CSV table of C-alpha atoms in Angstrom, one decimal:
chain,number,residue,atom,x,y,z
A,191,MET,CA,6.4,13.6,-3.6
A,192,ASN,CA,3.2,11.7,-3.6
A,193,GLU,CA,2.7,10.9,-7.3
A,194,LEU,CA,4.4,8.3,-9.4
A,195,SER,CA,6.6,9.5,-12.2
A,196,VAL,CA,5.1,7.0,-14.7
A,197,LYS,CA,1.7,6.3,-16.2
A,198,HIS,CA,2.3,2.6,-16.6
A,199,LEU,CA,4.3,0.0,-14.6
A,200,LEU,CA,6.2,-1.7,-17.4
A,201,GLY,CA,9.4,-2.5,-15.5
A,202,ILE,CA,11.6,-1.5,-12.6
A,203,LYS,CA,13.9,0.2,-15.1
A,204,TYR,CA,11.3,2.9,-15.7
A,205,LEU,CA,11.0,3.8,-12.0
A,206,ASN,CA,13.2,5.9,-9.8
A,207,LYS,CA,14.0,5.6,-6.1
A,208,GLN,CA,11.3,8.1,-5.1
A,209,ASP,CA,8.7,6.0,-7.0
A,210,ILE,CA,9.7,2.9,-5.0
A,211,ASP,CA,9.6,4.8,-1.7
A,212,LEU,CA,6.1,6.1,-2.5
A,213,ILE,CA,4.9,2.6,-3.4
A,214,PHE,CA,6.3,1.2,-0.2
A,215,GLN,CA,4.7,4.0,1.9
A,216,THR,CA,1.4,3.4,0.3
A,217,ALA,CA,1.7,-0.4,0.7
A,218,ASP,CA,2.3,0.2,4.5
A,219,HIS,CA,-1.2,1.8,4.6
A,220,PHE,CA,-2.7,-1.0,2.6
A,221,LYS,CA,-1.1,-3.6,4.8
A,222,GLU,CA,-2.9,-2.1,7.7
A,223,VAL,CA,-6.2,-2.1,5.7
A,224,ILE,CA,-5.9,-5.8,4.8
A,225,ASN,CA,-5.5,-6.8,8.4
A,226,ARG,CA,-8.8,-5.1,9.4
A,227,PRO,CA,-12.0,-7.1,9.9
A,228,ILE,CA,-13.3,-5.6,6.7
A,229,LYS,CA,-10.5,-5.5,4.2
A,230,LYS,CA,-12.0,-3.4,1.5
A,231,VAL,CA,-11.8,0.3,0.7
A,232,PRO,CA,-14.0,2.1,-1.9
A,233,SER,CA,-11.3,4.2,-3.6
A,234,LEU,CA,-11.5,2.5,-7.1
A,235,ARG,CA,-15.3,1.9,-7.3
A,236,ASP,CA,-15.5,3.7,-10.7
A,237,ILE,CA,-12.5,2.0,-12.2
A,238,THR,CA,-12.6,-1.2,-14.4
A,239,ILE,CA,-9.5,-3.4,-14.6
A,240,ALA,CA,-8.9,-6.2,-17.1
A,241,ASN,CA,-6.5,-9.0,-16.1
A,242,LEU,CA,-5.2,-10.3,-19.4
A,243,PHE,CA,-3.2,-13.5,-18.8
A,244,PHE,CA,-1.7,-14.9,-22.0
A,245,GLU,CA,0.4,-17.2,-19.9
A,246,ASN,CA,-0.5,-19.5,-16.9
A,247,SER,CA,-0.3,-18.0,-13.4
A,248,THR,CA,-1.8,-18.8,-10.0
A,249,ARG,CA,-0.5,-16.5,-7.3
A,250,THR,CA,0.2,-13.4,-9.4
A,251,ARG,CA,-3.3,-13.5,-10.9
A,252,LEU,CA,-5.0,-14.2,-7.6
A,253,SER,CA,-2.9,-11.5,-5.9
A,254,PHE,CA,-3.8,-8.9,-8.5
A,255,GLU,CA,-7.4,-9.9,-8.5
A,256,LEU,CA,-7.6,-9.7,-4.7
A,257,ALA,CA,-5.8,-6.3,-4.7
A,258,GLU,CA,-8.3,-5.0,-7.3
A,259,LYS,CA,-11.3,-6.3,-5.4
A,260,ARG,CA,-10.1,-4.9,-2.1
A,261,LEU,CA,-9.9,-1.5,-3.8
A,262,SER,CA,-13.5,-1.9,-5.0
A,263,ALA,CA,-12.5,-1.9,-8.7
A,264,ASP,CA,-14.6,-3.8,-11.3
A,265,VAL,CA,-12.6,-6.7,-12.6
A,266,VAL,CA,-12.7,-8.7,-15.9
A,267,ASN,CA,-10.6,-11.7,-16.3
A,268,PHE,CA,-9.2,-13.0,-19.6
A,269,SER,CA,-7.3,-16.2,-20.2
A,270,ALA,CA,-5.6,-16.9,-23.5
A,271,ALA,CA,-6.3,-20.6,-23.3
A,272,SER,CA,-10.1,-20.1,-23.6
A,273,SER,CA,-10.1,-17.0,-25.9
A,274,SER,CA,-10.2,-15.9,-29.5
A,275,VAL,CA,-6.4,-15.7,-29.5
A,276,LYS,CA,-6.6,-19.4,-30.3
A,277,LYS,CA,-8.5,-18.4,-33.5
A,278,GLY,CA,-5.6,-16.1,-34.6
A,279,GLU,CA,-6.7,-12.7,-33.1
A,280,THR,CA,-3.7,-10.3,-32.6
A,281,LEU,CA,-2.8,-8.8,-29.2
A,282,ILE,CA,-3.8,-5.3,-30.3
A,283,ASP,CA,-7.2,-6.5,-31.5
A,284,THR,CA,-7.8,-8.5,-28.4
A,285,VAL,CA,-6.9,-5.6,-26.1
A,286,ASN,CA,-8.8,-3.0,-28.2
A,287,ASN,CA,-11.9,-5.1,-28.0
A,288,ILE,CA,-11.6,-5.3,-24.2
A,289,LEU,CA,-10.9,-1.6,-24.0
A,290,SER,CA,-14.0,-0.8,-26.0
A,291,MET,CA,-15.9,-2.2,-23.0
A,292,LYS,CA,-14.6,0.9,-21.1
A,293,VAL,CA,-11.7,-0.6,-19.3
A,294,ASP,CA,-9.4,1.9,-17.5
A,295,MET,CA,-6.4,-0.3,-16.6
A,296,VAL,CA,-4.9,-3.5,-18.0
A,297,VAL,CA,-2.8,-6.0,-16.0
A,298,MET,CA,-1.1,-8.2,-18.5
A,299,ARG,CA,1.1,-11.3,-18.4
A,300,HIS,CA,2.5,-12.3,-21.8
A,301,PRO,CA,5.1,-14.9,-22.9
A,302,ASN,CA,6.8,-12.3,-25.2
A,303,PRO,CA,9.3,-9.8,-23.7
A,304,GLY,CA,8.2,-6.2,-24.4
A,305,ALA,CA,4.5,-7.1,-24.9
A,306,GLY,CA,3.6,-4.5,-22.2
A,307,ILE,CA,5.7,-1.8,-23.8
A,308,PHE,CA,4.2,-2.5,-27.2
A,309,LEU,CA,0.7,-2.3,-25.8
A,310,SER,CA,1.4,1.0,-23.9
A,311,LYS,CA,2.3,2.6,-27.2
A,312,HIS,CA,-1.0,1.6,-28.8
A,313,VAL,CA,-3.7,2.0,-26.2
A,314,ASP,CA,-4.7,4.8,-23.7
A,315,ALA,CA,-5.3,2.6,-20.7
A,316,SER,CA,-2.8,2.3,-17.9
A,317,ILE,CA,-0.7,-0.9,-18.3
A,318,ILE,CA,0.8,-3.0,-15.5
A,319,ASN,CA,3.2,-5.6,-16.5
A,320,ALA,CA,2.5,-8.8,-14.6
A,321,GLY,CA,5.5,-10.6,-16.3
A,322,ASP,CA,6.6,-10.5,-19.9
A,323,GLY,CA,8.6,-13.5,-21.0
A,324,ALA,CA,12.1,-13.5,-19.4
A,325,HIS,CA,12.1,-9.7,-19.3
A,326,GLU,CA,10.6,-8.1,-16.2
A,327,HIS,CA,8.2,-8.8,-13.4
A,328,PRO,CA,8.1,-5.5,-11.5
A,329,THR,CA,5.5,-6.1,-8.9
A,330,GLN,CA,7.3,-9.3,-7.8
A,331,ALA,CA,10.6,-7.4,-7.4
A,332,LEU,CA,8.8,-4.6,-5.5
A,333,LEU,CA,7.2,-7.1,-3.1
A,334,ASP,CA,10.6,-8.9,-2.6
A,335,SER,CA,12.3,-5.6,-1.7
A,336,TYR,CA,9.4,-4.6,0.5
A,337,SER,CA,9.7,-8.0,2.3
A,338,ILE,CA,13.4,-7.5,2.8
A,339,ARG,CA,12.7,-3.9,4.2
A,340,GLU,CA,10.1,-5.3,6.5
A,341,LYS,CA,12.4,-8.1,7.8
A,342,LEU,CA,15.7,-6.2,8.0
A,343,GLY,CA,14.5,-2.6,8.4
A,344,THR,CA,16.1,-1.3,5.2
A,345,VAL,CA,17.3,-2.5,1.8
A,346,GLU,CA,20.2,-0.1,1.5
A,347,GLY,CA,23.5,-1.7,2.2
A,348,LYS,CA,22.1,-5.3,2.5
A,349,LYS,CA,23.8,-8.1,0.7
A,350,VAL,CA,21.5,-10.2,-1.5
A,351,VAL,CA,22.3,-13.3,-3.5
A,352,ILE,CA,19.9,-14.5,-6.2
A,353,VAL,CA,20.4,-18.2,-6.7
A,354,GLY,CA,19.4,-20.4,-9.7
A,355,ASP,CA,18.1,-19.9,-13.1
A,356,ILE,CA,19.0,-16.2,-13.8
A,357,LEU,CA,18.8,-16.6,-17.6
A,358,HIS,CA,15.1,-17.4,-17.8
A,359,SER,CA,14.0,-15.4,-14.8
A,360,ARG,CA,12.2,-12.1,-15.2
A,361,VAL,CA,12.1,-12.1,-11.4
A,362,ALA,CA,15.9,-12.0,-11.3
A,363,LEU,CA,16.2,-9.0,-13.7
A,364,SER,CA,13.6,-6.9,-12.0
A,365,ASN,CA,15.0,-7.8,-8.6
A,366,ILE,CA,18.5,-6.8,-9.6
A,367,LEU,CA,17.3,-3.5,-10.9
A,368,ALA,CA,15.1,-2.8,-7.8
A,369,LEU,CA,17.8,-3.8,-5.3
A,370,LYS,CA,20.5,-1.8,-7.0
A,371,LEU,CA,18.2,1.2,-7.1
A,372,GLN,CA,17.8,1.0,-3.4
A,373,GLY,CA,21.5,0.7,-2.7
A,374,ALA,CA,21.7,-3.1,-2.0
A,375,GLN,CA,24.7,-5.2,-3.0
A,376,VAL,CA,23.7,-8.0,-5.3
A,377,LYS,CA,25.4,-11.3,-6.4
A,378,VAL,CA,24.1,-14.0,-8.5
A,379,CYS,CA,24.8,-17.7,-8.1
A,380,GLY,CA,24.0,-20.5,-10.5
A,381,PRO,CA,25.2,-22.7,-13.3
A,382,TYR,CA,27.2,-20.7,-15.9
A,383,THR,CA,24.8,-22.0,-18.5
A,384,LEU,CA,21.9,-20.3,-16.7
A,385,LEU,CA,23.7,-16.9,-16.4
A,386,PRO,CA,23.0,-14.3,-19.1
A,387,LYS,CA,26.1,-12.9,-20.9
A,388,TYR,CA,25.2,-9.3,-20.1
A,389,ILE,CA,25.1,-10.0,-16.3
A,390,SER,CA,28.2,-7.9,-15.4
A,391,SER,CA,26.7,-4.9,-17.2
A,392,LEU,CA,24.0,-4.8,-14.5
A,393,GLY,CA,26.7,-4.2,-11.8
A,394,VAL,CA,26.3,-7.7,-10.4
A,395,GLU,CA,29.0,-10.1,-9.4
A,396,VAL,CA,28.9,-13.8,-10.1
A,397,GLU,CA,29.6,-16.3,-7.3
A,398,PRO,CA,29.5,-19.8,-8.6
A,399,ASN,CA,29.9,-21.4,-5.2
A,400,LEU,CA,26.7,-21.6,-3.3
A,401,ARG,CA,28.3,-21.9,0.2
A,402,LYS,CA,30.5,-18.8,-0.4
A,403,ALA,CA,27.5,-16.9,-1.7
A,404,LEU,CA,25.5,-17.8,1.4
A,405,GLU,CA,28.4,-16.9,3.7
A,406,TRP,CA,28.5,-13.5,2.1
A,407,CYS,CA,24.8,-12.6,2.1
A,408,ASP,CA,22.1,-11.3,4.4
A,409,VAL,CA,19.3,-12.5,2.1
A,410,ALA,CA,19.2,-15.5,-0.3
A,411,ASN,CA,16.5,-15.3,-3.0
A,412,MET,CA,16.2,-18.9,-4.4
A,413,LEU,CA,14.7,-18.9,-7.8
A,414,ARG,CA,12.6,-21.7,-9.4
A,415,VAL,CA,14.2,-23.9,-12.0
A,416,GLN,CA,12.0,-23.0,-15.0
A,417,ASN,CA,11.9,-26.3,-16.9
A,418,GLU,CA,9.1,-25.0,-19.1
A,419,ARG,CA,11.3,-22.3,-20.5
A,420,MET,CA,14.3,-24.6,-21.2
A,421,ASP,CA,14.3,-25.8,-24.8
A,422,ILE,CA,17.7,-27.4,-24.4
A,423,SER,CA,19.4,-29.1,-21.4
A,424,TYR,CA,21.3,-26.4,-19.4
A,425,PHE,CA,22.6,-28.8,-16.7
A,426,PRO,CA,23.3,-32.5,-16.7
A,427,SER,CA,20.7,-33.6,-14.2
A,428,THR,CA,18.3,-32.3,-11.5
A,429,ARG,CA,20.3,-34.4,-9.0
A,430,GLU,CA,23.5,-32.5,-9.9
A,431,TYR,CA,21.7,-29.1,-9.7
A,432,VAL,CA,20.4,-30.0,-6.2
A,433,GLN,CA,23.9,-31.0,-5.1
A,434,LEU,CA,25.5,-27.8,-6.3
A,435,PHE,CA,22.8,-25.1,-6.0
A,436,GLY,CA,20.1,-26.6,-3.8
A,437,LEU,CA,19.7,-25.2,-0.3
A,438,ASN,CA,19.1,-27.7,2.6
A,439,LYS,CA,18.9,-27.4,6.3
A,440,GLU,CA,22.3,-28.8,6.9
A,441,LEU,CA,24.0,-26.2,4.7
A,442,LEU,CA,21.9,-23.4,6.2
A,443,ASP,CA,22.7,-24.4,9.8
A,444,SER,CA,26.4,-24.7,9.1
A,445,LEU,CA,26.7,-21.0,8.1
A,446,GLY,CA,26.9,-19.8,11.7
A,447,LYS,CA,24.5,-16.9,11.0
A,448,LYS,CA,20.9,-16.4,10.3
A,449,ILE,CA,20.1,-15.4,6.7
A,450,VAL,CA,16.7,-14.6,5.3
A,451,ILE,CA,15.4,-17.1,2.7
A,452,MET,CA,13.1,-16.0,-0.1
A,453,HIS,CA,11.4,-17.7,-3.0
A,454,PRO,CA,9.0,-16.2,-5.5
A,455,GLY,CA,7.1,-19.5,-5.9
A,456,PRO,CA,6.0,-21.9,-7.0
A,457,ILE,CA,8.6,-24.0,-5.1
A,458,ASN,CA,10.0,-27.2,-6.6
A,459,ARG,CA,10.4,-28.7,-3.1
A,460,GLY,CA,13.6,-30.7,-2.9
A,461,VAL,CA,15.1,-28.9,-5.9
A,462,GLU,CA,15.8,-25.2,-5.1
A,463,ILE,CA,15.2,-25.6,-1.4
A,464,THR,CA,14.2,-28.6,0.8
A,465,SER,CA,10.9,-28.6,2.6
A,466,ASP,CA,12.5,-28.1,6.1
A,467,VAL,CA,14.2,-24.9,4.7
A,468,ALA,CA,11.0,-23.6,3.0
A,469,ASP,CA,9.0,-24.2,6.3
A,470,SER,CA,11.7,-22.8,8.6
A,471,ASP,CA,11.5,-19.5,10.6
A,472,GLN,CA,14.2,-18.1,8.3
A,473,ALA,CA,12.0,-18.4,5.2
A,474,ILE,CA,9.7,-15.4,4.5
A,475,ILE,CA,8.0,-17.0,1.6
A,476,LEU,CA,4.4,-16.6,2.9
A,477,ASP,CA,5.2,-13.0,4.0
A,478,GLN,CA,6.1,-12.3,0.4
A,479,VAL,CA,2.7,-13.6,-0.7
A,480,GLN,CA,0.9,-11.4,1.8
A,481,ASN,CA,3.0,-8.4,1.0
A,482,GLY,CA,2.2,-9.0,-2.7
A,483,VAL,CA,-1.4,-8.0,-2.2
A,484,ALA,CA,-0.4,-4.8,-0.4
A,485,ILE,CA,2.2,-3.9,-3.0
A,486,ARG,CA,-0.2,-4.5,-5.9
A,487,MET,CA,-2.9,-2.5,-4.1
A,488,ALA,CA,-0.4,0.4,-3.8
A,489,VAL,CA,0.7,0.2,-7.5
A,490,ILE,CA,-2.9,0.1,-8.7
A,491,TYR,CA,-4.1,2.9,-6.4
A,492,LEU,CA,-1.2,5.2,-7.4
A,493,LEU,CA,-1.6,4.5,-11.1
A,494,ALA,CA,-5.4,5.0,-10.9
A,495,SER,CA,-4.9,8.3,-9.2
A,496,LYS,CA,-3.4,9.5,-12.5
A,497,ILE,CA,-6.5,8.6,-14.5
A,498,LYS,CA,-8.4,11.8,-14.0
A,499,GLN,CA,-12.1,11.9,-13.8
A,500,VAL,CA,-13.7,13.5,-16.9
B,286,MET,CA,-3.7,37.5,2.1
B,287,SER,CA,-5.0,38.6,5.5
B,288,GLN,CA,-5.7,36.7,8.7
B,289,LYS,CA,-7.9,37.3,11.7
B,290,VAL,CA,-7.7,35.6,15.1
B,291,LEU,CA,-11.0,33.8,15.8
B,292,LEU,CA,-9.9,32.2,19.0
B,293,ALA,CA,-6.8,32.8,21.2
B,294,SER,CA,-5.2,30.3,23.5
B,295,LYS,CA,-7.2,31.2,26.6
B,296,GLU,CA,-10.5,30.9,24.8
B,297,MET,CA,-9.5,27.7,23.2
B,298,ASN,CA,-8.7,26.3,26.6
B,299,ILE,CA,-12.1,27.2,28.0
B,300,ILE,CA,-13.8,25.7,25.0
B,301,LEU,CA,-11.8,22.4,25.3
B,302,HIS,CA,-12.8,22.1,29.0
B,303,ARG,CA,-16.4,22.8,28.1
B,304,LEU,CA,-16.4,20.2,25.4
B,305,ALA,CA,-14.9,17.6,27.8
B,306,CYS,CA,-17.6,18.4,30.4
B,307,GLN,CA,-20.3,17.9,27.7
B,308,LEU,CA,-18.9,14.5,26.8
B,309,ILE,CA,-18.9,13.5,30.5
B,310,GLU,CA,-22.5,14.5,30.8
B,311,ASN,CA,-23.4,12.1,28.0
B,312,HIS,CA,-20.9,9.3,28.5
B,313,ASN,CA,-20.3,9.3,32.2
B,314,THR,CA,-17.4,6.8,32.8
B,315,PHE,CA,-16.9,6.1,29.1
B,316,GLU,CA,-17.3,2.4,29.8
B,317,ASP,CA,-18.9,1.7,26.4
B,318,SER,CA,-17.6,4.8,24.6
B,319,VAL,CA,-14.5,5.4,22.5
B,320,ILE,CA,-13.1,8.5,20.9
B,321,ILE,CA,-11.6,8.5,17.4
B,322,GLY,CA,-9.6,11.5,16.0
B,323,ILE,CA,-10.0,12.0,12.3
B,324,GLN,CA,-6.6,12.2,10.5
B,325,PRO,CA,-4.7,14.4,10.1
B,326,ARG,CA,-5.8,17.4,12.2
B,327,GLY,CA,-8.6,15.9,14.3
B,328,VAL,CA,-6.0,13.9,16.1
B,329,PHE,CA,-4.6,17.0,17.8
B,330,LEU,CA,-8.0,17.9,19.2
B,331,ALA,CA,-8.7,14.3,20.2
B,332,ASN,CA,-5.4,14.1,22.1
B,333,ARG,CA,-6.3,17.3,24.0
B,334,ILE,CA,-9.8,16.2,24.9
B,335,HIS,CA,-8.4,12.8,26.0
B,336,LYS,CA,-5.7,14.5,28.1
B,337,ILE,CA,-8.3,16.7,29.9
B,338,LEU,CA,-10.6,13.8,30.5
B,339,ARG,CA,-7.8,11.7,31.9
B,340,GLU,CA,-5.8,14.2,33.9
B,341,GLU,CA,-8.5,16.6,35.1
B,342,TYR,CA,-11.5,14.4,35.5
B,343,GLY,CA,-9.8,11.1,36.3
B,344,ILE,CA,-11.3,9.1,33.5
B,345,SER,CA,-8.3,6.8,32.8
B,346,THR,CA,-9.9,3.9,31.0
B,347,ILE,CA,-11.1,5.8,27.9
B,348,LYS,CA,-10.0,4.3,24.6
B,349,MET,CA,-8.7,6.5,21.8
B,350,GLY,CA,-7.9,5.8,18.2
B,351,GLN,CA,-6.9,7.6,15.0
B,352,LEU,CA,-8.8,7.1,11.7
B,353,ASP,CA,-7.5,7.9,8.3
B,354,ILE,CA,-10.2,8.5,5.7
B,355,THR,CA,-8.0,8.9,2.5
B,356,PHE,CA,-9.1,5.7,0.8
B,357,TYR,CA,-12.8,6.5,1.6
B,358,ARG,CA,-12.9,10.1,0.2
B,359,ASP,CA,-15.2,10.9,-2.7
B,360,ASP,CA,-12.7,13.2,-4.5
B,361,PHE,CA,-10.2,10.5,-5.5
B,362,ARG,CA,-9.2,11.3,-9.1
B,363,ARG,CA,-11.2,14.5,-9.0
B,364,SER,CA,-8.7,16.9,-7.3
B,365,ASP,CA,-5.5,18.1,-8.9
B,366,LYS,CA,-3.5,17.4,-5.8
B,367,PRO,CA,-2.7,13.7,-5.1
B,368,LEU,CA,-4.2,12.4,-1.9
B,369,GLU,CA,-1.7,11.4,0.8
B,370,ALA,CA,-2.6,8.7,3.3
B,371,ASN,CA,-2.1,8.9,7.1
B,372,LYS,CA,-1.9,6.3,9.8
B,373,THR,CA,-5.0,4.5,11.1
B,374,HIS,CA,-4.5,3.2,14.6
B,375,ILE,CA,-7.6,1.5,16.2
B,376,ASP,CA,-6.5,-1.3,18.5
B,377,PHE,CA,-10.0,-1.9,20.0
B,378,VAL,CA,-13.3,-3.2,18.8
B,379,VAL,CA,-15.9,-0.6,17.9
B,380,GLU,CA,-18.7,-3.2,17.6
B,381,ASP,CA,-21.6,-2.1,19.8
B,382,LYS,CA,-19.6,0.8,21.2
B,383,ARG,CA,-20.6,4.5,21.4
B,384,VAL,CA,-18.1,6.2,19.1
B,385,ILE,CA,-17.3,9.9,19.3
B,386,PHE,CA,-15.6,11.3,16.1
B,387,ILE,CA,-13.4,14.3,16.8
B,388,ASP,CA,-12.3,16.7,14.1
B,389,ASP,CA,-11.0,20.3,14.2
B,390,VAL,CA,-13.2,21.9,11.5
B,391,LEU,CA,-16.5,20.8,10.1
B,392,TYR,CA,-16.8,22.3,6.7
B,393,THR,CA,-18.7,20.5,3.8
B,394,GLY,CA,-19.3,17.3,5.8
B,395,ARG,CA,-17.6,15.1,3.2
B,396,SER,CA,-14.7,14.1,5.6
B,397,ILE,CA,-17.2,12.9,8.2
B,398,ARG,CA,-19.2,11.0,5.5
B,399,ALA,CA,-15.9,9.2,4.6
B,400,ALA,CA,-15.2,8.6,8.3
B,401,LEU,CA,-18.7,7.0,8.7
B,402,THR,CA,-17.9,4.6,5.9
B,403,ALA,CA,-14.3,4.0,7.1
B,404,VAL,CA,-15.2,3.1,10.7
B,405,GLN,CA,-17.5,0.3,9.5
B,406,SER,CA,-14.3,-1.6,8.6
B,407,PHE,CA,-13.8,-2.0,12.3
B,408,GLY,CA,-17.3,-3.2,13.3
B,409,ARG,CA,-20.8,-1.8,13.7
B,410,PRO,CA,-20.9,0.9,16.4
B,411,ARG,CA,-24.1,1.3,18.5
B,412,GLU,CA,-24.1,5.0,17.8
B,413,ILE,CA,-21.7,7.7,16.4
B,414,GLU,CA,-21.5,11.3,17.7
B,415,LEU,CA,-19.4,14.1,16.3
B,416,LEU,CA,-17.4,16.7,18.2
B,417,THR,CA,-15.8,19.6,16.3
B,418,LEU,CA,-13.9,22.7,17.5
B,419,ILE,CA,-15.1,24.9,14.6
B,420,ASP,CA,-18.4,24.5,12.8
B,421,ARG,CA,-18.5,26.3,9.5
B,422,ARG,CA,-22.3,26.0,9.6
B,423,PHE,CA,-23.4,27.5,6.3
B,424,SER,CA,-20.9,25.5,4.1
B,425,ARG,CA,-22.4,22.1,4.3
B,426,HIS,CA,-22.8,19.8,1.3
B,427,LEU,CA,-24.3,16.9,3.2
B,428,PRO,CA,-26.8,16.7,6.1
B,429,ILE,CA,-24.2,16.3,8.8
B,430,GLN,CA,-24.2,18.3,12.0
B,431,PRO,CA,-22.0,18.2,15.1
B,432,ASP,CA,-23.3,16.9,18.5
B,433,TYR,CA,-20.7,18.9,20.4
B,434,ASN,CA,-19.4,22.2,19.0
B,435,GLY,CA,-16.7,24.6,20.1
B,436,ARG,CA,-17.6,27.7,18.1
B,437,GLN,CA,-19.8,28.3,15.0
B,438,VAL,CA,-18.1,30.4,12.3
B,439,ASP,CA,-19.7,32.0,9.3
B,440,ALA,CA,-17.1,32.1,6.6
B,441,ILE,CA,-17.4,32.3,2.8
B,442,ASN,CA,-15.9,29.5,0.6
B,443,GLU,CA,-12.9,31.7,-0.4
B,444,GLU,CA,-11.9,31.9,3.3
B,445,LYS,CA,-10.0,29.3,5.2
B,446,VAL,CA,-10.3,28.4,8.9
B,447,LYS,CA,-7.0,27.2,10.3
B,448,VAL,CA,-6.6,25.7,13.7
B,449,ASN,CA,-3.1,25.8,15.2
B,450,TRP,CA,-1.9,23.5,18.0
B,451,LYS,CA,0.9,24.1,20.4
B,452,GLU,CA,2.4,20.7,19.8
B,453,ASN,CA,2.5,21.2,16.1
B,454,GLU,CA,2.5,24.9,15.3
B,455,GLY,CA,3.9,26.2,18.7
B,456,GLU,CA,0.7,28.0,19.6
B,457,ASP,CA,-3.0,27.4,20.3
B,458,ALA,CA,-5.1,29.6,18.0
B,459,VAL,CA,-7.8,29.6,15.4
B,460,TYR,CA,-7.4,31.9,12.4
B,461,LEU,CA,-9.7,33.1,9.6
B,462,ILE,CA,-7.6,33.4,6.5
B,463,SER,CA,-8.8,35.4,3.5
B,464,LYS,CA,-7.0,35.4,0.1
B,465,VAL,CA,-7.7,39.1,-0.4
């Protein structure tokens, strides 16, 4: 199979195992491309992509923009902070106005869960979800799995623990779905207040003790504490969170085995992980960032191949 | 569907040796020259030529790479069949080198056009030559001609020229396949 089963990338839950394998194989080729002296290919020279960011982002937006430019697509950027959204324009009106300018594909980040799904039902362009509220962030999950596969050879059978703020994390949900689809074992670890009630329905075990979770796993994915999404206090103090769920070098070294440390960024240094852990040879945080461009190139390329020339 | 043998193993072997000798005439020790097989099928021919140059003519230092042109093709989103990428492996610098592209069949010339663009990602060659086993000379869409040519074949567009290699298909042979 060399074609995706979907027209849009709205979430991992809409993909199957073959789709993920195809994205990874294509990303392997693009990883080779982005390590060449000239990192650009002309495949998408007749495609226009709009990056609609209704919510702040640095690395995801840069990563998408770089991926699009390396595929030679024309790119238009939109930021809600400086747009007519502030004047009361609806999402559909904003997007339809942009699509009238002959845009073929939309990469959208939105604070509301389901915004991408809503949009895909109302417009013809191909939609890529770059994060919708606390719902899904599929390209992040794909690049995380891809980075595990690169480091450990395969995702199947590997033990992965996702640590921290699971409740507010779209990265956690997409990661759980992607890892389970590829046959990994997944546990989550964090304060009970930051675990969603439906967590067991995802086939995921809860391990409240960080040391036990780390002793069990091959990979620890440390999530950022998303203070900006917390309207109430979910734990007594940051100091207590660090003591119970923060990863430091002493704890890491005491495990007696080498585990792979991941973080989707941006890191709150000294909270989720200490600086010496983030900068250690067990951390693959910068590999994740590099793989992000290759994965996004693969997703955009594969979705664009379904937009037939008229 | 019917098929006709255009070249059998013995003839192919003679042609491959002739092509290798022609390359030596122009490139001597291959000091500044590199050969690049165009993925997927040109790689088989490139490997054969490389082997002859190395084993029978003692040119051991010749550099060889593989170039995939999938992301440079001009039919992306135009063909019904999705394009499938292959591996590119060029672990040398092509800047200021004499590059020899090797492909099994030269048909419309579009693959070579894509290869000319693709190789620029690895530097600016001093010159580029083209070696093909089969030249379908009346089917060109672009002004591209081979510098070294195994056999010219006059075939209509409904016909297909297929090159089989011992290492892949178990035999060395070239067939003309017609749908009727």
